[in-house]
Tab-separated table of C-alpha atoms in Angstrom:
chain	number	residue	atom	x	y	z
A	1	LEU	CA	-40.232	-119.728	38.897
A	2	ASP	CA	-39.122	-116.598	40.705
A	3	ARG	CA	-40.540	-117.395	44.140
A	4	VAL	CA	-39.329	-117.605	47.710
A	5	PHE	CA	-41.252	-119.375	50.487
A	6	GLU	CA	-40.575	-118.998	54.178
A	7	ILE	CA	-42.184	-120.729	57.145
A	8	GLY	CA	-41.212	-119.402	60.526
A	9	ARG	CA	-42.137	-119.081	64.188
A	10	LEU	CA	-42.715	-115.498	65.251
A	11	PHE	CA	-43.190	-113.656	68.528
A	12	ARG	CA	-44.534	-110.144	68.632
A	13	ASN	CA	-45.295	-108.225	71.780
A	14	GLU	CA	-47.076	-105.206	70.319
A	15	GLY	CA	-50.864	-105.072	70.532
A	16	ILE	CA	-51.285	-108.139	72.748
A	17	ASP	CA	-54.905	-108.647	73.744
A	18	MET	CA	-57.471	-111.450	74.074
A	19	THR	CA	-57.850	-111.736	70.278
A	20	HIS	CA	-54.181	-111.766	69.281
A	21	ASN	CA	-51.700	-114.492	70.129
A	22	PRO	CA	-48.158	-113.122	70.361
A	23	GLU	CA	-46.688	-116.477	69.232
A	24	PHE	CA	-47.628	-117.776	65.816
A	25	THR	CA	-46.306	-119.436	62.696
A	26	THR	CA	-46.363	-117.686	59.358
A	27	CYS	CA	-46.056	-118.913	55.842
A	28	GLU	CA	-44.839	-116.083	53.657
A	29	PHE	CA	-44.050	-116.080	50.006
A	30	TYR	CA	-42.659	-113.624	47.562
A	31	MET	CA	-43.382	-113.994	43.868
A	32	ALA	CA	-41.911	-111.884	41.118
A	33	TYR	CA	-44.334	-110.405	38.594
A	34	ALA	CA	-47.443	-111.186	40.675
A	35	ASP	CA	-49.984	-108.561	41.629
A	36	TYR	CA	-52.833	-108.648	44.133
A	37	GLU	CA	-55.145	-110.293	41.592
A	38	VAL	CA	-52.769	-113.274	41.325
A	39	LEU	CA	-52.522	-113.435	45.119
A	40	MET	CA	-56.316	-113.387	45.456
A	41	GLU	CA	-56.583	-116.275	42.994
A	42	MET	CA	-53.939	-118.258	44.876
A	43	THR	CA	-55.681	-117.621	48.194
A	44	GLU	CA	-59.041	-118.582	46.711
A	45	GLU	CA	-57.553	-121.818	45.334
A	46	LEU	CA	-55.905	-122.598	48.676
A	47	ILE	CA	-59.025	-122.034	50.782
A	48	SER	CA	-61.602	-123.608	48.460
A	49	GLY	CA	-59.280	-126.543	47.753
A	50	MET	CA	-58.726	-127.127	51.461
A	51	VAL	CA	-62.459	-127.100	52.196
A	52	LYS	CA	-63.128	-129.489	49.293
A	53	LYS	CA	-60.314	-131.842	50.322
A	54	LEU	CA	-61.342	-131.913	54.001
A	55	THR	CA	-65.115	-132.139	53.579
A	56	GLY	CA	-65.621	-133.520	50.063
A	57	SER	CA	-67.658	-130.455	49.154
A	58	TYR	CA	-67.306	-126.713	48.696
A	59	LEU	CA	-70.287	-126.260	51.019
A	60	LEU	CA	-69.480	-126.036	54.714
A	61	THR	CA	-72.073	-125.926	57.477
A	62	ILE	CA	-71.105	-124.078	60.644
A	63	THR	CA	-73.013	-123.574	63.867
A	64	ASP	CA	-72.775	-121.310	66.862
A	65	GLY	CA	-74.603	-123.864	68.990
A	66	GLU	CA	-78.019	-122.498	68.106
A	67	THR	CA	-78.043	-121.487	64.469
A	68	GLU	CA	-76.638	-123.343	61.485
A	69	LYS	CA	-75.271	-121.477	58.498
A	70	GLU	CA	-73.988	-122.822	55.209
A	71	ILE	CA	-70.956	-121.178	53.635
A	72	ASP	CA	-70.239	-121.773	49.963
A	73	PHE	CA	-66.533	-121.919	49.096
A	74	THR	CA	-67.142	-122.623	45.413
A	75	PRO	CA	-64.718	-120.560	43.355
A	76	PRO	CA	-64.651	-117.912	42.104
A	77	PHE	CA	-65.321	-115.930	45.271
A	78	LYS	CA	-67.265	-112.711	45.049
A	79	ARG	CA	-64.948	-109.697	45.089
A	80	LEU	CA	-66.216	-106.443	46.541
A	81	PRO	CA	-64.545	-103.037	46.248
A	82	MET	CA	-63.990	-102.053	49.877
A	83	VAL	CA	-64.788	-98.335	49.860
A	84	ALA	CA	-67.762	-98.545	47.475
A	85	THR	CA	-69.255	-101.461	49.413
A	86	LEU	CA	-68.768	-99.693	52.735
A	87	GLU	CA	-70.401	-96.537	51.370
A	88	GLU	CA	-73.339	-98.567	50.056
A	89	ARG	CA	-73.906	-100.568	53.234
A	90	LEU	CA	-73.543	-97.562	55.524
A	91	SER	CA	-75.409	-95.134	53.239
A	92	ILE	CA	-72.543	-92.647	53.326
A	93	LYS	CA	-70.226	-90.974	50.823
A	94	LEU	CA	-66.581	-90.805	51.886
A	95	PRO	CA	-64.318	-87.956	50.780
A	96	LYS	CA	-61.857	-88.841	47.995
A	97	ASP	CA	-58.817	-88.288	50.245
A	98	LEU	CA	-59.131	-91.107	52.789
A	99	GLU	CA	-56.210	-89.722	54.808
A	100	SER	CA	-57.667	-86.237	55.275
A	101	GLU	CA	-58.752	-84.827	58.615
A	102	GLU	CA	-62.266	-84.477	57.144
A	103	THR	CA	-62.400	-88.228	56.468
A	104	ASN	CA	-61.036	-89.065	59.914
A	105	THR	CA	-63.674	-86.896	61.606
A	106	MET	CA	-66.418	-88.442	59.476
A	107	LEU	CA	-65.275	-92.002	60.234
A	108	LYS	CA	-65.148	-91.263	63.976
A	109	GLY	CA	-68.733	-90.014	63.744
A	110	VAL	CA	-69.923	-93.055	61.783
A	111	CYS	CA	-68.306	-95.375	64.348
A	112	ALA	CA	-69.882	-93.440	67.213
A	113	GLN	CA	-73.339	-93.624	65.583
A	114	ARG	CA	-72.992	-97.404	65.405
A	115	ASN	CA	-71.532	-97.750	68.927
A	116	LEU	CA	-68.257	-99.070	67.534
A	117	THR	CA	-65.112	-98.410	69.515
A	118	CYS	CA	-61.658	-98.136	68.029
A	119	PRO	CA	-58.700	-98.076	70.399
A	120	PRO	CA	-56.099	-95.345	69.846
A	121	PRO	CA	-54.596	-94.290	67.625
A	122	THR	CA	-57.832	-93.625	65.757
A	123	THR	CA	-56.324	-93.283	62.312
A	124	SER	CA	-58.567	-93.381	59.267
A	125	ALA	CA	-57.104	-96.765	58.333
A	126	ARG	CA	-58.014	-98.243	61.730
A	127	LEU	CA	-61.485	-96.696	61.659
A	128	LEU	CA	-62.104	-98.077	58.163
A	129	ASP	CA	-60.932	-101.496	59.314
A	130	ARG	CA	-63.297	-101.343	62.296
A	131	LEU	CA	-66.248	-100.407	60.069
A	132	VAL	CA	-65.461	-103.086	57.488
A	133	GLY	CA	-65.340	-105.672	60.274
A	134	ALA	CA	-68.725	-104.544	61.581
A	135	VAL	CA	-70.674	-104.554	58.320
């Protein structure tokens, strides 16, 4: 098997805030001849297998103290195309060139309409990430 695994302690001081810990441990791997589909399958197997092993079921009930919600980790997970799903849920049509100034201006407007803030730099990639996290 053409694979390399690495577990390591890291410290990063860029972008420190209340939601990001600058010290963390990573588990990285590199696998020859694997594409993102293979990586999604491996991640799905890892997460669903962990839930099943720890709880005895693929169904996991979580609570925020008031409301209970059941999450189903039964594989295969539903896969959604990011841009098409975002367009559908926000009732918008994004320009083809996601890096254009036109797209950036549009994304800033969509975020503003939904009272979503995005700290600088407000690149299209960061704005898209903010919108995906909100819908």
